[in-house]
Coordinates of C-alpha atoms in Angstrom, one line a residue:
M1 CA 128.1 127.6 68.5
K2 CA 129.2 127.2 71.8
L3 CA 125.7 128.7 73.4
H4 CA 123.9 126.1 71.0
I5 CA 126.0 123.1 72.2
L6 CA 125.5 124.1 76.1
A7 CA 121.7 125.0 75.3
I8 CA 121.6 121.3 74.2
L9 CA 123.4 119.6 76.9
C10 CA 120.9 121.2 79.9
M11 CA 117.6 119.7 77.7
A12 CA 119.7 116.3 77.5
T13 CA 120.4 116.8 81.5
T14 CA 116.8 117.9 81.9
I15 CA 115.4 114.9 79.7
I16 CA 117.7 112.3 81.9
Q17 CA 116.7 114.1 85.2
A18 CA 113.3 113.9 84.0
Q19 CA 113.1 110.0 83.2
E20 CA 115.0 109.2 86.4
E21 CA 112.5 110.8 88.4
T22 CA 109.6 109.3 86.5
G23 CA 111.6 105.9 87.3
L24 CA 110.9 106.3 91.0
W25 CA 108.1 104.7 93.0
T26 CA 106.6 107.8 94.5
S27 CA 104.2 108.5 97.4
G28 CA 102.6 111.6 95.7
R29 CA 99.6 110.2 94.6
P30 CA 96.6 108.8 96.4
D31 CA 97.4 105.0 96.1
G32 CA 101.0 106.1 97.3
H33 CA 100.2 104.6 100.7
A34 CA 98.9 101.1 101.3
P35 CA 95.3 100.8 102.8
I36 CA 95.1 102.5 106.2
S37 CA 95.3 99.2 107.8
V38 CA 98.4 98.5 107.2
M39 CA 101.7 99.7 109.0
G40 CA 105.4 100.6 108.0
D41 CA 104.0 100.3 104.3
H42 CA 106.2 102.9 102.9
T43 CA 109.4 105.2 103.8
H44 CA 110.3 109.0 103.3
S45 CA 112.7 111.2 101.7
K46 CA 115.3 112.6 103.8
G47 CA 114.1 115.0 106.2
D48 CA 110.8 114.2 105.7
W49 CA 108.6 113.8 109.0
M50 CA 105.0 112.0 108.8
F51 CA 102.7 111.8 111.5
S52 CA 99.1 109.8 112.2
Y53 CA 96.5 108.6 114.1
R54 CA 94.4 105.3 113.3
Y55 CA 91.1 104.1 114.8
M56 CA 90.2 101.0 114.5
H57 CA 87.1 98.9 115.5
M58 CA 86.9 95.1 115.7
N59 CA 84.3 92.5 116.6
M60 CA 84.8 89.1 117.7
K61 CA 81.5 86.9 118.2
D62 CA 80.2 83.6 117.9
L63 CA 82.7 80.3 118.9
H64 CA 85.0 78.4 116.7
Q65 CA 86.6 75.0 117.3
G66 CA 88.9 74.3 114.3
S67 CA 87.3 75.8 111.1
S68 CA 84.2 75.1 112.3
E69 CA 81.2 76.8 114.3
A70 CA 80.7 75.8 118.0
S71 CA 77.8 76.2 120.1
M72 CA 77.6 77.6 123.6
Q73 CA 76.7 74.3 124.8
D74 CA 80.0 72.9 123.7
A75 CA 81.7 75.2 125.6
L76 CA 80.0 75.0 128.8
S77 CA 79.9 71.2 128.5
Q78 CA 84.2 71.5 129.5
Y79 CA 83.9 74.9 131.2
M80 CA 82.2 77.1 133.7
V81 CA 81.8 80.1 131.5
T82 CA 82.3 80.9 128.1
P83 CA 82.5 84.4 125.8
K84 CA 79.8 85.9 123.7
N85 CA 81.6 88.5 122.2
M86 CA 84.2 91.1 122.4
P87 CA 84.2 94.2 120.9
M88 CA 87.6 96.0 120.5
N89 CA 88.4 99.7 120.0
M90 CA 91.6 101.1 119.3
H91 CA 93.5 104.6 118.9
M92 CA 97.1 104.3 117.8
L93 CA 99.4 107.6 117.1
G94 CA 102.3 107.6 114.7
I95 CA 105.7 109.6 113.9
M96 CA 108.0 108.9 111.0
Y97 CA 111.5 110.7 110.6
A98 CA 113.6 109.8 107.6
P99 CA 117.2 111.3 108.4
S100 CA 118.4 109.9 105.2
D101 CA 117.1 108.8 101.7
K102 CA 117.6 105.0 102.9
I103 CA 116.5 105.2 106.7
T104 CA 113.0 106.5 107.6
L105 CA 112.4 105.9 111.7
M106 CA 108.9 105.0 112.9
A107 CA 107.5 105.0 116.3
M108 CA 104.0 103.8 117.5
A109 CA 101.8 104.3 120.2
N110 CA 98.2 103.1 121.2
Y111 CA 95.5 102.9 123.3
Q112 CA 92.7 100.1 123.4
S113 CA 89.7 99.1 125.3
Q114 CA 87.8 96.0 125.0
E115 CA 84.5 94.6 126.4
M116 CA 83.9 91.0 126.7
E117 CA 80.1 89.2 127.4
L118 CA 80.0 86.0 129.0
Q119 CA 77.7 83.5 130.1
N120 CA 78.0 81.1 132.9
R121 CA 76.4 77.3 132.9
M122 CA 73.2 78.8 135.0
G123 CA 72.6 81.4 131.8
N124 CA 73.3 84.7 133.5
E125 CA 75.2 86.8 131.5
F126 CA 78.1 89.3 132.7
N127 CA 80.5 91.6 131.1
T128 CA 84.0 92.5 132.0
A129 CA 86.3 95.3 130.6
S130 CA 89.9 96.4 130.2
S131 CA 91.6 99.5 128.9
G132 CA 95.0 100.8 128.8
F133 CA 98.0 102.3 126.8
G134 CA 99.5 99.5 124.8
D135 CA 102.9 98.5 123.5
L136 CA 105.2 101.3 122.5
K137 CA 106.9 100.3 119.0
I138 CA 109.8 101.5 117.6
S139 CA 111.2 100.8 113.9
A140 CA 113.5 101.7 111.5
L141 CA 113.1 101.0 107.5
Y142 CA 115.8 100.6 105.1
T143 CA 115.3 101.0 101.7
F144 CA 117.3 98.6 99.3
F145 CA 116.3 100.4 95.8
N146 CA 113.9 102.9 94.5
K147 CA 114.0 102.3 90.9
N148 CA 111.9 101.3 87.5
R149 CA 109.1 102.6 89.5
Q150 CA 109.3 99.2 92.1
K151 CA 110.8 99.9 96.0
L152 CA 111.8 97.3 98.7
H153 CA 112.4 98.0 102.0
A154 CA 112.8 96.2 105.4
Q155 CA 111.8 96.9 108.5
V156 CA 113.5 96.1 111.6
G157 CA 111.8 97.2 115.3
F158 CA 111.4 96.4 118.9
S159 CA 108.1 96.5 121.1
F160 CA 108.7 97.6 124.7
P161 CA 105.9 95.9 127.2
T162 CA 104.4 99.4 128.4
G163 CA 101.0 98.0 128.2
S164 CA 99.7 96.3 131.5
I165 CA 99.2 92.2 131.7
N166 CA 97.5 92.7 135.2
Q167 CA 94.0 94.1 133.9
E168 CA 91.2 93.0 136.5
D169 CA 87.7 93.5 137.1
V170 CA 84.8 92.2 139.1
T171 CA 83.7 88.8 138.2
P172 CA 80.2 87.0 139.8
M173 CA 82.5 84.6 141.4
S174 CA 85.1 87.3 142.5
A175 CA 82.4 89.4 143.6
P176 CA 83.0 92.3 145.5
N177 CA 86.4 91.6 144.8
K178 CA 88.5 92.1 141.3
T179 CA 90.4 89.4 139.8
I180 CA 92.9 89.2 137.1
L181 CA 91.3 89.0 133.6
P182 CA 92.6 86.3 131.1
Y183 CA 94.7 86.7 128.2
P184 CA 92.6 88.4 125.8
M185 CA 91.6 91.1 128.1
Q186 CA 95.0 91.7 128.6
I187 CA 96.4 95.0 126.9
G188 CA 100.2 94.3 126.7
S189 CA 102.5 91.1 126.0
G190 CA 104.7 91.8 128.8
T191 CA 107.5 90.7 127.0
F192 CA 110.2 92.7 124.6
D193 CA 109.0 91.6 121.0
A194 CA 111.1 91.8 118.0
N195 CA 109.2 93.1 114.9
L196 CA 110.5 91.9 111.2
G197 CA 109.0 93.2 107.8
L198 CA 109.8 93.2 104.0
T199 CA 107.8 95.5 101.6
Y200 CA 107.6 95.3 97.9
L201 CA 105.8 98.0 96.1
K202 CA 105.2 98.4 92.6
E203 CA 103.4 101.5 90.8
W204 CA 102.1 101.6 87.1
D205 CA 100.3 104.9 85.6
K206 CA 96.6 103.2 86.7
L207 CA 97.4 100.8 89.1
S208 CA 99.4 100.2 92.3
F209 CA 100.7 96.8 94.3
G210 CA 102.3 96.0 97.6
S211 CA 103.1 93.0 99.0
Q212 CA 104.5 93.1 102.9
L213 CA 106.0 90.1 104.8
M214 CA 105.9 90.5 108.7
G215 CA 107.2 88.8 111.7
I216 CA 106.7 89.3 115.5
F217 CA 109.1 87.2 117.3
R218 CA 108.3 87.2 121.3
T219 CA 111.3 86.9 124.0
G220 CA 111.5 85.0 127.3
E221 CA 108.1 85.3 129.5
N222 CA 106.7 88.1 131.2
S223 CA 106.1 88.4 135.0
N224 CA 102.9 86.3 134.9
D225 CA 105.0 83.0 133.9
Y226 CA 103.8 83.2 129.9
R227 CA 104.5 84.4 126.6
L228 CA 102.0 85.2 123.8
G229 CA 102.4 83.4 120.4
N230 CA 104.6 84.3 117.4
V231 CA 102.4 86.1 114.7
Y232 CA 103.5 85.6 110.9
S233 CA 101.7 87.2 108.2
I234 CA 101.4 88.0 104.2
N235 CA 99.5 91.4 103.0
N236 CA 99.0 91.7 99.7
W237 CA 97.3 95.2 98.2
M238 CA 96.4 96.5 94.9
A239 CA 95.0 100.0 94.4
V240 CA 93.3 101.9 91.4
P241 CA 93.8 105.9 91.5
V242 CA 90.5 107.4 90.1
N243 CA 92.4 110.9 89.8
S244 CA 94.8 112.9 92.1
W245 CA 93.1 112.6 94.9
L246 CA 90.9 109.2 95.3
S247 CA 92.2 105.8 95.0
F248 CA 90.5 102.6 95.9
S249 CA 91.9 99.0 97.2
G250 CA 91.5 95.8 97.6
R251 CA 93.4 93.6 100.3
V252 CA 93.9 90.0 101.3
K253 CA 95.8 88.8 104.5
W254 CA 97.0 85.2 105.7
A255 CA 98.3 85.1 109.0
A256 CA 99.4 82.2 111.7
V257 CA 99.1 83.2 115.4
E258 CA 101.1 80.3 117.8
K259 CA 99.7 79.4 120.8
I260 CA 100.2 81.3 124.2
H261 CA 103.5 79.4 126.1
G262 CA 103.4 78.9 129.6
T263 CA 100.4 79.9 132.0
N264 CA 99.2 82.6 134.4
P265 CA 99.1 81.0 137.9
D266 CA 96.3 83.2 138.9
L267 CA 94.0 81.8 136.2
N268 CA 92.2 78.6 136.3
P269 CA 91.9 77.1 132.9
M270 CA 89.0 75.0 133.9
M271 CA 87.1 78.3 134.9
V272 CA 86.6 80.0 131.6
V273 CA 87.3 79.0 127.9
T274 CA 89.4 82.3 127.7
A275 CA 92.0 81.2 130.9
D276 CA 93.0 77.8 129.3
T277 CA 96.1 78.4 127.0
A278 CA 94.7 75.2 124.7
N279 CA 92.0 77.9 123.5
S280 CA 94.9 80.3 122.1
G281 CA 96.1 80.5 118.4
K282 CA 95.1 80.3 115.0
T283 CA 95.6 80.8 111.3
Y284 CA 93.0 83.0 109.7
A285 CA 92.7 84.9 106.7
E286 CA 90.6 88.3 105.8
A287 CA 90.1 90.5 102.9
G288 CA 89.3 94.4 103.0
L289 CA 88.1 97.1 100.5
G290 CA 88.9 100.7 101.3
F291 CA 89.9 104.1 99.8
N292 CA 92.7 106.9 100.1
L293 CA 91.5 110.7 99.7
Y294 CA 94.9 112.9 99.3
A295 CA 95.0 116.4 99.1
F296 CA 97.7 117.4 96.5
K297 CA 97.3 121.1 96.8
G298 CA 95.8 123.7 98.4
S299 CA 95.5 124.5 102.7
L300 CA 95.6 120.5 103.2
K301 CA 98.2 119.6 100.8
D302 CA 99.7 116.5 102.0
V303 CA 96.9 115.5 104.0
R304 CA 95.7 111.5 103.2
F305 CA 92.6 109.8 104.9
G306 CA 92.3 106.4 104.9
F307 CA 89.1 104.0 105.3
E308 CA 89.0 100.4 105.3
A309 CA 86.6 97.5 105.9
A310 CA 87.7 94.1 106.4
L311 CA 86.0 91.0 107.1
P312 CA 87.6 87.1 107.6
I313 CA 87.4 84.5 104.5
Y314 CA 89.1 81.6 106.5
Q315 CA 89.7 80.8 110.3
N316 CA 91.2 77.4 112.0
M317 CA 91.1 78.0 115.5
N318 CA 93.2 76.1 118.2
G319 CA 90.3 75.2 120.4
I320 CA 87.4 77.0 121.0
Q321 CA 87.4 80.6 120.6
L322 CA 85.9 83.7 119.4
K323 CA 85.4 84.2 115.4
N324 CA 86.5 87.4 114.2
Q325 CA 83.8 89.5 112.7
Q326 CA 84.5 92.8 110.4
T327 CA 87.0 95.1 111.2
L328 CA 87.0 98.8 110.5
T329 CA 89.9 101.1 110.4
F330 CA 89.9 105.0 109.9
G331 CA 93.0 107.0 109.7
L332 CA 94.8 110.6 108.9
Q333 CA 98.2 110.8 108.0
Y334 CA 99.9 114.6 107.4
S335 CA 103.2 114.9 105.8
L336 CA 105.9 117.6 105.6

C-alpha cells in the first residue's frame, strides 16, 4: 500500500511539474527570439550565455520635407550642397549572461561605415565617407514574471561615448585638407546615454507575440557643443512557427527622434543640408518581414540564424532630410 501511495505521489509531482513547465514562456523554439532586428527582446536562465553577431545594411535616398517629397532644387535654393543618398553598414557583436533567473546582463559593440553622395549648386557631385567603432552599450534585463506562457522584463542600460564625433574627409570646398563631417556622418553620440525598455512576450502553440517600448535619453552636451535628440519607440511583432526549426515573422515599429540640441561651431549650417540642425529629428513607422532558423538538435544545437527586410511606411521629417529606404538585417545567435 505504501509503495502504491508513493508511486501516486511521484506521478502527481511529475504532472504538476510538467504543467508548470508548459506554463512558462520558452526560447526553445524558432520564434522564441524576436525578429533579428530587435535587441534586448529575451532573457536567459541562470548560468546561460549567448553570443551574437548581426549585420545591418540601411540605405537612405531621396529628399523629404515634412511628410512630402522634396526636390534637389528645393534644397539647393537654401543650401550650397545637398545629399543625394547615404548607404550605411553596421556590424554588431553582442554577449549575454544570466547570473540568476531574474537578471540577464547584456553588452553590445558595433563597427559602422557609411558613405554619402552629395551635389552642389554647380551640379558637381562628390562623396564623403566615415567609419569606426560606435558607442559601447551595457544593459541589465530584469524579469518581472514568467507564467501562463507570458513574460515581462525591463531593460536598464547605458551607452558609453566610445564612437568618434570628429570624423573628417576631403570635400571640394576644403581640398586638399580634410574638414569635419556633418552630424549624420559621425559614428557616436559623444554623450553618456541611458537606454530604458520594457518588453512583453506571449506564446501560443502556433503563434507568438511581442511588444517592446524603448527610450534613449541623452545627457549633457558632447565636446563639440551639441547633443543628439532622444529616441522613443514601440516595436510590435508576431511570429508563426512552421515546424520545430523554422518560423516567419512580421513586425511594425513606430519611433520619434527629437531634434539635435546645440550646434557644432566647426560646421557651417548654410553650407550643406546635413550641417543645419533644423534638418534633424523625425517621426516614422516601418514594417518588416523575416524568418528565424533554429537548430534544436545535432552538432549546431542552439544556433539560431535570423533575417529581416524592413521598409518605411510613414516618415515625417523636420526640415529637409534623406528618406529611409530598405533595411536588411542578418544575424547569428549561439546559446550555451
